[in-house]
Amino acid sequence: DLPAERVPAGGAVTVRIGVDIDGVLYEWSKTARYMLREVLPNSPYTKDGPLGRESEHWDYIPDHVSPEHWRWLWTEGVRLGLFRYGHIYPGAIQAVRALAEVGEVVIITHRPKAAVNDTLAWLAYQQLPLAGVHLLTNMEPKSSVKPECDFYIDDKPENCVDLAGNTGGEVVLMDRPWN
């Protein structure tokens, strides 16, 4: 049963599906590794090294770069388009379109404030049938987004635990090497 505020006057039920971006739609790790290899000035990283391979765990990239280069990624890298010019997972657009046929798809993702405009531009470019976008810039729990969703799709185990324990929605954890 859905809460009363989710049932419109005509009685038609609206299903809400919350979808994360990074690790679900957007290959953040692939883009970050590319930027550290190809965009970072005088980069010491190569395709033959760890940054040429898929991330194997959550902290894979910071474990394989210097703290200075990790800071560069989150400052200059963000400014240069880390969250604007990235790779989308194959099939992601088709999946969101299929989900939109059964309900309202809303984006719920964490992003730095400096990446808000790039994130919105990236989403607009994808032409996804979205009913809403929630960009959490202060690491608020995703369960704080209201109204709650009936289903959530995320790749971070901590987000899934939060959503499962603090919302009434079903939670799907994407199968990725880091989780």
Coordinates of N, CA, C and O in Angstrom, one line a residue:
D1 N 0.8 -1.2 0.0 CA 0.0 0.0 0.0 C 0.9 1.2 0.0 O 1.8 1.3 0.8
L2 N 0.5 2.2 -0.8 CA 1.3 3.4 -0.9 C 0.6 4.5 0.0 O -0.6 4.5 0.2
P3 N 1.5 5.4 0.5 CA 0.9 6.5 1.3 C -0.1 7.3 0.6 O -0.1 7.4 -0.7
A4 N -1.1 7.9 1.2 CA -2.2 8.6 0.6 C -1.7 9.7 -0.3 O -2.3 9.9 -1.4
E5 N -0.6 10.4 0.0 CA -0.1 11.5 -0.9 C 0.4 11.0 -2.2 O 0.7 11.7 -3.1
R6 N 0.6 9.6 -2.3 CA 1.1 9.1 -3.5 C 0.0 8.5 -4.5 O 0.3 8.1 -5.6
V7 N -1.2 8.6 -4.0 CA -2.3 8.1 -4.8 C -3.1 9.4 -5.3 O -3.7 10.0 -4.5
P8 N -3.0 9.7 -6.6 CA -3.7 10.8 -7.1 C -5.2 10.8 -6.9 O -5.8 9.7 -6.7
A9 N -5.9 11.9 -7.1 CA -7.3 12.0 -6.9 C -8.1 10.9 -7.7 O -9.1 10.4 -7.2
G10 N -7.7 10.6 -8.9 CA -8.4 9.5 -9.7 C -8.1 8.1 -9.2 O -8.7 7.2 -9.7
G11 N -7.2 8.0 -8.2 CA -6.9 6.7 -7.7 C -5.8 5.9 -8.4 O -5.4 4.8 -8.0
A12 N -5.3 6.5 -9.5 CA -4.2 5.8 -10.2 C -2.9 5.9 -9.3 O -2.6 6.9 -8.8
V13 N -2.3 4.8 -9.2 CA -1.1 4.7 -8.4 C 0.2 5.1 -9.2 O 0.3 4.6 -10.3
T14 N 1.0 5.9 -8.6 CA 2.2 6.3 -9.2 C 3.4 5.7 -8.5 O 3.6 5.9 -7.4
V15 N 4.1 4.8 -9.3 CA 5.3 4.2 -8.7 C 6.5 5.1 -8.9 O 6.7 5.6 -10.0
R16 N 7.3 5.3 -7.9 CA 8.5 6.1 -8.0 C 9.7 5.2 -7.9 O 9.8 4.4 -7.0
I17 N 10.7 5.5 -8.8 CA 11.9 4.7 -8.9 C 13.1 5.6 -8.7 O 13.3 6.5 -9.6
G18 N 13.8 5.5 -7.7 CA 15.0 6.4 -7.4 C 16.2 5.7 -8.0 O 16.5 4.5 -7.7
V19 N 16.9 6.4 -8.9 CA 18.1 5.8 -9.5 C 19.3 6.7 -9.3 O 19.3 7.9 -9.4
D20 N 20.4 6.1 -8.8 CA 21.7 6.7 -8.6 C 22.3 7.0 -10.0 O 22.0 6.3 -11.0
I21 N 23.3 7.9 -10.1 CA 24.0 8.1 -11.3 C 25.3 7.3 -11.4 O 25.5 6.4 -12.1
D22 N 26.3 7.6 -10.5 CA 27.6 7.0 -10.5 C 27.5 5.5 -10.1 O 27.0 5.2 -9.1
G23 N 28.1 4.7 -11.0 CA 28.1 3.3 -10.8 C 26.8 2.6 -11.2 O 26.7 1.4 -11.2
V24 N 25.8 3.4 -11.6 CA 24.5 2.8 -12.1 C 24.3 3.3 -13.5 O 24.1 2.4 -14.4
L25 N 24.3 4.6 -13.8 CA 24.2 5.1 -15.2 C 25.5 5.5 -15.8 O 25.8 5.3 -16.9
Y26 N 26.4 6.1 -14.9 CA 27.6 6.8 -15.3 C 28.8 6.0 -14.9 O 28.9 5.7 -13.7
E27 N 29.7 5.7 -15.8 CA 30.9 5.0 -15.4 C 32.0 6.0 -14.8 O 33.0 6.3 -15.4
W28 N 31.7 6.4 -13.6 CA 32.5 7.4 -13.0 C 34.0 7.0 -12.9 O 34.9 7.7 -13.2
S29 N 34.2 5.7 -12.5 CA 35.5 5.2 -12.3 C 36.3 5.2 -13.6 O 37.5 5.6 -13.6
K30 N 35.7 4.9 -14.7 CA 36.3 4.9 -16.0 C 36.7 6.3 -16.4 O 37.8 6.5 -16.9
T31 N 35.8 7.2 -16.2 CA 36.1 8.6 -16.5 C 37.2 9.2 -15.6 O 38.1 9.9 -16.1
A32 N 37.2 8.9 -14.3 CA 38.2 9.4 -13.4 C 39.5 8.8 -13.8 O 40.6 9.6 -13.8
R33 N 39.6 7.5 -14.1 CA 40.9 6.9 -14.4 C 41.4 7.6 -15.7 O 42.6 7.8 -15.9
Y34 N 40.5 7.8 -16.7 CA 40.9 8.5 -18.0 C 41.5 9.8 -17.7 O 42.6 10.2 -18.2
M35 N 40.8 10.6 -16.9 CA 41.3 12.0 -16.6 C 42.6 12.0 -15.9 O 43.5 12.8 -16.2
L36 N 42.8 11.1 -15.0 CA 44.1 11.0 -14.3 C 45.2 10.6 -15.2 O 46.4 11.0 -15.0
R37 N 44.9 9.8 -16.2 CA 45.9 9.3 -17.2 C 46.2 10.3 -18.3 O 47.3 10.6 -18.6
E38 N 45.1 10.9 -18.8 CA 45.2 11.7 -20.0 C 45.0 13.2 -19.9 O 45.5 14.0 -20.8
V39 N 44.4 13.7 -18.8 CA 44.2 15.1 -18.6 C 45.1 15.7 -17.6 O 45.5 16.9 -17.7
L40 N 45.4 15.0 -16.5 CA 46.3 15.5 -15.5 C 47.6 15.9 -16.1 O 48.2 15.1 -16.8
P41 N 48.1 17.1 -15.9 CA 49.3 17.6 -16.5 C 50.5 16.7 -16.0 O 50.6 16.4 -14.8
N42 N 51.3 16.3 -17.0 CA 52.5 15.4 -16.7 C 52.1 14.2 -15.9 O 52.8 13.7 -15.0
S43 N 51.0 13.6 -16.3 CA 50.5 12.4 -15.6 C 51.6 11.2 -15.6 O 52.1 10.9 -16.6
P44 N 51.8 10.6 -14.4 CA 52.7 9.5 -14.4 C 51.9 8.2 -14.6 O 52.6 7.1 -14.6
Y45 N 50.6 8.2 -14.9 CA 49.8 7.0 -15.0 C 49.6 6.6 -16.4 O 49.5 7.5 -17.3
T46 N 49.6 5.3 -16.7 CA 49.5 4.8 -18.0 C 48.4 3.8 -18.1 O 47.9 3.3 -17.1
K47 N 48.0 3.4 -19.4 CA 47.0 2.4 -19.6 C 47.5 1.0 -19.2 O 46.7 0.1 -18.9
D48 N 48.8 0.9 -19.1 CA 49.4 -0.4 -18.7 C 49.4 -0.6 -17.2 O 49.7 -1.7 -16.7
G49 N 49.2 0.5 -16.5 CA 49.2 0.4 -15.0 C 47.8 0.2 -14.4 O 46.8 0.0 -15.2
P50 N 47.7 0.4 -13.1 CA 46.4 0.2 -12.5 C 45.3 1.1 -13.0 O 44.1 0.7 -13.0
L51 N 45.6 2.3 -13.5 CA 44.6 3.2 -13.9 C 44.1 2.8 -15.4 O 43.2 3.5 -15.9
G52 N 44.7 1.8 -15.9 CA 44.3 1.3 -17.2 C 43.3 0.1 -17.1 O 42.8 -0.4 -18.0
R53 N 43.1 -0.3 -15.8 CA 42.2 -1.4 -15.5 C 41.0 -1.0 -14.7 O 41.0 0.1 -14.1
E54 N 40.0 -1.8 -14.8 CA 38.7 -1.5 -14.1 C 39.0 -1.5 -12.6 O 39.7 -2.3 -12.1
S55 N 38.3 -0.6 -11.9 CA 38.4 -0.5 -10.5 C 37.9 -1.8 -9.9 O 36.8 -2.3 -10.3
E56 N 38.6 -2.3 -8.9 CA 38.3 -3.6 -8.3 C 37.7 -3.4 -6.9 O 37.1 -4.4 -6.4
H57 N 37.7 -2.3 -6.3 CA 37.1 -2.0 -5.0 C 36.8 -0.5 -4.8 O 37.3 0.3 -5.7
W58 N 36.1 -0.2 -3.8 CA 35.6 1.2 -3.7 C 36.7 2.2 -3.7 O 36.6 3.3 -4.3
D59 N 37.8 2.0 -3.0 CA 38.9 3.0 -2.9 C 40.0 2.7 -3.9 O 41.2 3.1 -3.7
Y60 N 39.7 2.0 -5.0 CA 40.7 1.5 -5.9 C 41.5 2.7 -6.5 O 42.8 2.7 -6.5
I61 N 40.9 3.8 -6.9 CA 41.6 4.9 -7.5 C 42.4 5.6 -6.5 O 43.6 5.8 -6.7
P62 N 41.9 6.1 -5.3 CA 42.8 6.7 -4.3 C 43.9 5.8 -3.8 O 44.9 6.3 -3.5
D63 N 43.7 4.5 -3.9 CA 44.8 3.6 -3.5 C 45.9 3.5 -4.5 O 47.0 3.1 -4.2
H64 N 45.6 4.0 -5.7 CA 46.6 3.9 -6.8 C 47.1 5.2 -7.3 O 47.9 5.3 -8.3
V65 N 46.8 6.3 -6.7 CA 47.3 7.6 -7.1 C 47.8 8.4 -5.8 O 47.4 8.0 -4.7
S66 N 48.6 9.4 -6.1 CA 49.1 10.2 -5.0 C 48.0 11.0 -4.4 O 47.0 11.4 -5.1
P67 N 48.1 11.4 -3.1 CA 47.1 12.3 -2.5 C 46.9 13.6 -3.3 O 45.8 14.1 -3.5
E68 N 48.0 14.1 -3.8 CA 48.0 15.3 -4.6 C 47.2 15.2 -5.9 O 46.4 16.0 -6.2
H69 N 47.3 14.0 -6.5 CA 46.5 13.8 -7.8 C 45.1 13.5 -7.5 O 44.2 13.9 -8.2
W70 N 44.8 12.9 -6.3 CA 43.4 12.7 -5.9 C 42.7 14.0 -5.7 O 41.6 14.2 -6.1
R71 N 43.4 14.9 -5.0 CA 42.9 16.3 -4.8 C 42.7 17.0 -6.1 O 41.7 17.7 -6.3
W72 N 43.6 16.8 -7.1 CA 43.5 17.4 -8.4 C 42.2 17.0 -9.0 O 41.5 17.8 -9.6
L73 N 41.9 15.7 -8.9 CA 40.7 15.1 -9.6 C 39.5 15.8 -9.1 O 38.6 16.1 -9.8
W74 N 39.4 16.1 -7.7 CA 38.2 16.6 -7.1 C 38.2 18.1 -7.2 O 37.2 18.7 -6.8
T75 N 39.2 18.8 -7.7 CA 39.2 20.2 -7.9 C 39.3 20.5 -9.4 O 38.2 20.8 -10.0
E76 N 40.4 20.5 -9.9 CA 40.6 20.8 -11.3 C 39.9 19.8 -12.2 O 39.4 20.1 -13.2
G77 N 40.0 18.5 -11.8 CA 39.3 17.5 -12.6 C 37.8 17.7 -12.7 O 37.2 17.6 -13.8
V78 N 37.2 18.2 -11.6 CA 35.8 18.5 -11.6 C 35.5 19.7 -12.5 O 34.6 19.7 -13.4
R79 N 36.4 20.7 -12.4 CA 36.3 21.9 -13.2 C 36.4 21.6 -14.7 O 35.7 22.2 -15.6
L80 N 37.2 20.6 -15.0 CA 37.5 20.2 -16.4 C 36.5 19.2 -17.0 O 36.6 18.8 -18.2
G81 N 35.5 18.8 -16.2 CA 34.4 18.0 -16.7 C 34.3 16.6 -16.3 O 33.6 15.8 -16.9
L82 N 34.8 16.3 -15.1 CA 34.7 14.9 -14.6 C 33.3 14.4 -14.6 O 33.0 13.3 -14.8
F83 N 32.4 15.3 -14.3 CA 30.9 15.0 -14.2 C 30.1 15.4 -15.4 O 28.9 15.4 -15.3
R84 N 30.8 15.8 -16.4 CA 30.1 16.3 -17.6 C 30.4 15.5 -18.9 O 29.5 15.2 -19.7
Y85 N 31.6 15.0 -19.0 CA 32.0 14.3 -20.2 C 32.3 12.9 -20.0 O 33.2 12.3 -20.6
G86 N 31.5 12.2 -19.2 CA 31.9 10.8 -18.9 C 31.1 9.7 -19.7 O 30.2 10.0 -20.5
H87 N 31.5 8.5 -19.4 CA 31.0 7.4 -20.1 C 29.6 6.9 -19.4 O 29.5 7.0 -18.2
I88 N 28.7 6.5 -20.3 CA 27.4 6.0 -19.7 C 27.5 4.5 -19.9 O 28.1 4.0 -20.9
Y89 N 27.0 3.7 -19.0 CA 27.0 2.3 -19.1 C 26.1 1.8 -20.3 O 25.1 2.4 -20.5
P90 N 26.6 0.9 -21.0 CA 25.8 0.3 -22.2 C 24.5 -0.1 -21.6 O 24.4 -0.8 -20.6
G91 N 23.4 0.2 -22.3 CA 22.1 -0.2 -21.9 C 21.4 0.7 -20.9 O 20.2 0.5 -20.6
A92 N 22.1 1.7 -20.3 CA 21.5 2.5 -19.3 C 20.4 3.3 -19.8 O 19.3 3.5 -19.1
I93 N 20.5 3.9 -20.9 CA 19.4 4.8 -21.5 C 18.2 3.9 -21.7 O 17.1 4.3 -21.3
Q94 N 18.4 2.8 -22.3 CA 17.2 1.9 -22.6 C 16.6 1.4 -21.3 O 15.3 1.3 -21.2
A95 N 17.4 1.2 -20.3 CA 16.8 0.7 -19.0 C 16.0 1.8 -18.3 O 14.9 1.5 -17.8
V96 N 16.5 3.0 -18.3 CA 15.7 4.1 -17.7 C 14.4 4.4 -18.5 O 13.4 4.6 -17.9
R97 N 14.5 4.3 -19.8 CA 13.3 4.4 -20.6 C 12.3 3.3 -20.3 O 11.1 3.6 -20.2
A98 N 12.7 2.1 -20.1 CA 11.8 1.0 -19.7 C 11.3 1.2 -18.3 O 10.1 1.0 -18.1
L99 N 12.1 1.7 -17.4 CA 11.6 2.0 -16.0 C 10.5 3.1 -16.1 O 9.5 3.0 -15.3
A100 N 10.7 4.1 -16.9 CA 9.8 5.2 -17.0 C 8.4 4.8 -17.6 O 7.4 5.4 -17.3
E101 N 8.4 3.6 -18.2 CA 7.1 3.1 -18.7 C 6.3 2.5 -17.6 O 5.0 2.4 -17.7
V102 N 6.9 2.2 -16.4 CA 6.2 1.6 -15.3 C 6.0 2.6 -14.1 O 5.3 2.3 -13.2
G103 N 6.7 3.7 -14.2 CA 6.6 4.7 -13.1 C 7.4 5.9 -13.4 O 8.0 6.1 -14.5
E104 N 7.5 6.8 -12.3 CA 8.3 8.0 -12.4 C 9.7 7.7 -12.0 O 10.0 7.1 -10.9
V105 N 10.7 8.0 -12.8 CA 12.1 7.8 -12.5 C 12.6 9.2 -12.0 O 12.5 10.2 -12.6
V106 N 13.2 9.1 -10.8 CA 13.9 10.3 -10.2 C 15.3 9.9 -9.9 O 15.7 8.8 -9.5
I107 N 16.2 10.9 -10.2 CA 17.6 10.7 -9.9 C 17.9 11.1 -8.5 O 17.4 12.2 -8.0
I108 N 18.6 10.3 -7.8 CA 19.1 10.6 -6.4 C 20.5 10.3 -6.3 O 20.9 9.1 -6.4
T109 N 21.4 11.3 -6.3 CA 22.8 11.1 -6.3 C 23.6 12.1 -5.5 O 23.1 13.2 -5.2
H110 N 24.8 11.7 -5.0 CA 25.7 12.6 -4.3 C 26.6 13.2 -5.3 O 27.2 12.5 -6.2
R111 N 26.8 14.5 -5.3 CA 27.8 15.2 -6.1 C 28.3 16.4 -5.4 O 27.7 17.0 -4.5
P112 N 29.6 16.8 -5.7 CA 30.1 18.0 -5.1 C 29.3 19.2 -5.7 O 28.9 19.2 -6.8
K113 N 29.2 20.3 -4.9 CA 28.5 21.5 -5.4 C 29.1 22.0 -6.7 O 28.3 22.5 -7.6
A114 N 30.4 21.9 -6.9 CA 31.0 22.4 -8.1 C 30.6 21.6 -9.3 O 30.8 22.0 -10.4
A115 N 30.0 20.4 -9.1 CA 29.6 19.6 -10.2 C 28.1 19.6 -10.5 O 27.6 18.9 -11.4
V116 N 27.3 20.5 -9.9 CA 25.9 20.5 -10.1 C 25.5 20.9 -11.5 O 24.8 20.2 -12.2
N117 N 26.1 21.9 -12.0 CA 25.7 22.4 -13.4 C 26.2 21.3 -14.4 O 25.4 21.0 -15.4
D118 N 27.3 20.7 -14.2 CA 27.8 19.7 -15.2 C 26.9 18.5 -15.1 O 26.6 17.8 -16.1
T119 N 26.5 18.1 -13.9 CA 25.6 17.0 -13.8 C 24.3 17.2 -14.5 O 23.8 16.3 -15.2
L120 N 23.7 18.4 -14.3 CA 22.4 18.7 -15.0 C 22.6 18.7 -16.5 O 21.8 18.2 -17.2
A121 N 23.8 19.2 -17.0 CA 24.0 19.2 -18.4 C 24.2 17.8 -18.9 O 23.7 17.5 -20.0
W122 N 24.9 16.9 -18.2 CA 25.0 15.5 -18.6 C 23.7 14.8 -18.7 O 23.4 14.1 -19.6
L123 N 22.8 15.1 -17.7 CA 21.5 14.4 -17.7 C 20.7 15.0 -18.8 O 20.0 14.2 -19.5
A124 N 20.7 16.3 -19.1 CA 20.0 16.8 -20.2 C 20.4 16.2 -21.5 O 19.6 15.9 -22.4
Y125 N 21.7 16.1 -21.7 CA 22.3 15.5 -22.9 C 21.8 14.1 -23.2 O 21.5 13.7 -24.3
Q126 N 21.6 13.3 -22.1 CA 21.2 11.9 -22.2 C 19.7 11.8 -22.6 O 19.3 10.8 -23.1
Q127 N 18.9 12.9 -22.5 CA 17.5 12.9 -22.9 C 16.7 11.8 -22.2 O 15.9 11.1 -22.8
L128 N 17.0 11.6 -20.9 CA 16.3 10.6 -20.1 C 14.9 11.1 -19.7 O 14.7 12.2 -19.4
P129 N 13.9 10.2 -19.6 CA 12.5 10.6 -19.2 C 12.5 10.6 -17.7 O 12.0 9.7 -17.0
L130 N 12.9 11.7 -17.1 CA 13.0 11.8 -15.7 C 11.8 12.7 -15.1 O 11.4 13.6 -15.7
A131 N 11.4 12.3 -13.9 CA 10.3 13.1 -13.2 C 10.9 14.0 -12.2 O 10.2 14.8 -11.7
G132 N 12.2 13.8 -11.9 CA 12.8 14.7 -10.9 C 14.3 14.4 -10.7 O 14.8 13.3 -11.1
V133 N 15.0 15.3 -10.1 CA 16.5 15.2 -9.9 C 16.8 15.7 -8.5 O 16.4 16.8 -8.1
H134 N 17.5 14.9 -7.7 CA 17.9 15.3 -6.4 C 19.4 15.1 -6.3 O 19.9 14.0 -6.3
L135 N 20.1 16.3 -6.3 CA 21.6 16.3 -6.2 C 21.9 16.6 -4.8 O 21.7 17.8 -4.3
L136 N 22.4 15.7 -4.0 CA 22.8 15.9 -2.6 C 24.2 16.3 -2.6 O 25.1 15.5 -2.9
T137 N 24.5 17.5 -2.1 CA 25.8 18.1 -2.2 C 26.5 18.1 -0.8 O 27.7 18.5 -0.7
N138 N 25.8 17.7 0.2 CA 26.4 17.7 1.6 C 26.5 16.3 2.2 O 26.4 16.2 3.4
M139 N 26.4 15.3 1.3 CA 26.5 13.9 1.8 C 25.3 13.5 2.7 O 25.4 12.6 3.5
E140 N 24.2 14.2 2.5 CA 23.0 13.8 3.2 C 22.6 12.4 2.9 O 22.9 11.9 1.8
P141 N 22.0 11.7 3.8 CA 21.6 10.3 3.4 C 20.5 10.4 2.3 O 19.7 11.3 2.3
K142 N 20.6 9.4 1.4 CA 19.6 9.4 0.3 C 18.2 9.2 0.9 O 17.2 9.6 0.2
S143 N 18.1 8.6 2.0 CA 16.8 8.4 2.6 C 16.1 9.7 3.0 O 14.9 9.7 3.3
S144 N 16.8 10.8 3.0 CA 16.3 12.1 3.4 C 15.4 12.7 2.2 O 14.6 13.6 2.4
V145 N 15.5 12.1 1.0 CA 14.8 12.6 -0.1 C 13.3 12.2 0.0 O 13.0 11.1 0.2
K146 N 12.4 13.2 -0.1 CA 11.0 13.0 0.0 C 10.3 13.5 -1.3 O 10.8 14.5 -1.8
P147 N 9.2 13.0 -1.7 CA 8.6 11.8 -1.2 C 9.6 10.6 -1.5 O 10.4 10.6 -2.4
E148 N 9.4 9.6 -0.6 CA 10.2 8.3 -0.8 C 9.8 7.6 -2.1 O 8.7 7.9 -2.7
C149 N 10.7 6.8 -2.5 CA 10.5 6.0 -3.7 C 10.0 4.6 -3.3 O 10.2 4.1 -2.2
D150 N 9.4 3.9 -4.3 CA 9.0 2.5 -4.1 C 10.1 1.6 -4.3 O 10.2 0.5 -3.7
F151 N 11.0 2.0 -5.2 CA 12.2 1.2 -5.5 C 13.4 2.2 -5.6 O 13.3 3.3 -6.1
Y152 N 14.6 1.7 -5.3 CA 15.8 2.4 -5.4 C 16.9 1.5 -6.0 O 16.9 0.3 -5.8
I153 N 17.7 2.1 -6.9 CA 18.8 1.4 -7.5 C 20.1 2.2 -7.2 O 20.2 3.4 -7.6
D154 N 21.0 1.5 -6.6 CA 22.3 2.2 -6.2 C 23.4 1.2 -6.3 O 23.2 0.0 -6.4
D155 N 24.6 1.7 -6.3 CA 25.8 0.8 -6.3 C 26.6 0.8 -5.0 O 27.5 0.0 -4.9
K156 N 26.3 1.7 -4.1 CA 27.1 1.8 -2.9 C 26.3 1.0 -1.8 O 25.2 1.4 -1.4
P157 N 27.0 0.0 -1.2 CA 26.3 -0.7 -0.1 C 25.8 0.1 1.0 O 24.7 -0.1 1.5
E158 N 26.5 1.1 1.4 CA 26.1 2.0 2.6 C 24.8 2.7 2.2 O 23.9 2.9 3.1
N159 N 24.7 3.2 0.9 CA 23.4 3.8 0.5 C 22.3 2.9 0.6 O 21.2 3.2 1.0
C160 N 22.5 1.6 0.1 CA 21.5 0.6 0.1 C 21.0 0.3 1.5 O 19.8 0.1 1.8
V161 N 21.9 0.2 2.4 CA 21.6 -0.1 3.8 C 20.7 1.0 4.4 O 19.7 0.8 5.0
D162 N 21.2 2.3 4.1 CA 20.4 3.5 4.6 C 19.0 3.4 4.0 O 18.0 3.6 4.7
L163 N 18.9 3.2 2.7 CA 17.6 3.2 2.0 C 16.7 2.1 2.5 O 15.5 2.3 2.8
A164 N 17.2 0.9 2.7 CA 16.5 -0.2 3.2 C 16.0 0.0 4.6 O 14.9 -0.5 4.9
G165 N 16.8 0.6 5.4 CA 16.4 0.8 6.8 C 15.6 2.0 7.1 O 15.0 2.0 8.2
N166 N 15.6 3.0 6.2 CA 14.9 4.2 6.5 C 13.9 4.7 5.6 O 13.4 5.8 5.6
T167 N 13.5 3.8 4.6 CA 12.4 4.1 3.7 C 11.5 2.8 3.6 O 11.9 1.8 4.1
G168 N 10.4 3.0 3.0 CA 9.6 1.8 2.8 C 9.8 1.1 1.4 O 9.1 0.2 1.0
G169 N 10.8 1.6 0.7 CA 11.1 1.1 -0.7 C 11.9 -0.1 -0.7 O 12.7 -0.5 0.2
E170 N 11.8 -0.8 -1.8 CA 12.7 -2.0 -2.1 C 14.0 -1.4 -2.7 O 14.0 -0.4 -3.4
V171 N 15.1 -2.1 -2.4 CA 16.4 -1.6 -2.8 C 17.1 -2.6 -3.6 O 17.2 -3.8 -3.3
V172 N 17.7 -2.1 -4.8 CA 18.5 -3.0 -5.7 C 19.9 -2.5 -5.6 O 20.2 -1.3 -5.9
L173 N 20.8 -3.4 -5.3 CA 22.3 -3.1 -5.3 C 22.8 -3.5 -6.7 O 22.8 -4.7 -7.0
M174 N 23.4 -2.6 -7.5 CA 24.0 -2.9 -8.7 C 25.2 -3.8 -8.5 O 25.9 -3.6 -7.5
D175 N 25.4 -4.8 -9.3 CA 26.5 -5.7 -9.2 C 27.7 -5.1 -9.9 O 27.8 -5.1 -11.1
R176 N 28.7 -4.5 -9.1 CA 29.9 -3.9 -9.6 C 31.1 -4.5 -8.8 O 30.9 -5.0 -7.7
P177 N 32.3 -4.5 -9.4 CA 33.4 -5.0 -8.8 C 33.7 -4.5 -7.4 O 34.3 -5.1 -6.6
W178 N 33.4 -3.2 -7.2 CA 33.7 -2.6 -5.9 C 32.7 -2.8 -4.8 O 32.8 -2.4 -3.7
N179 N 31.6 -3.6 -5.1 CA 30.7 -3.8 -4.0 C 30.3 -5.3 -3.9 O 29.4 -5.7 -3.2

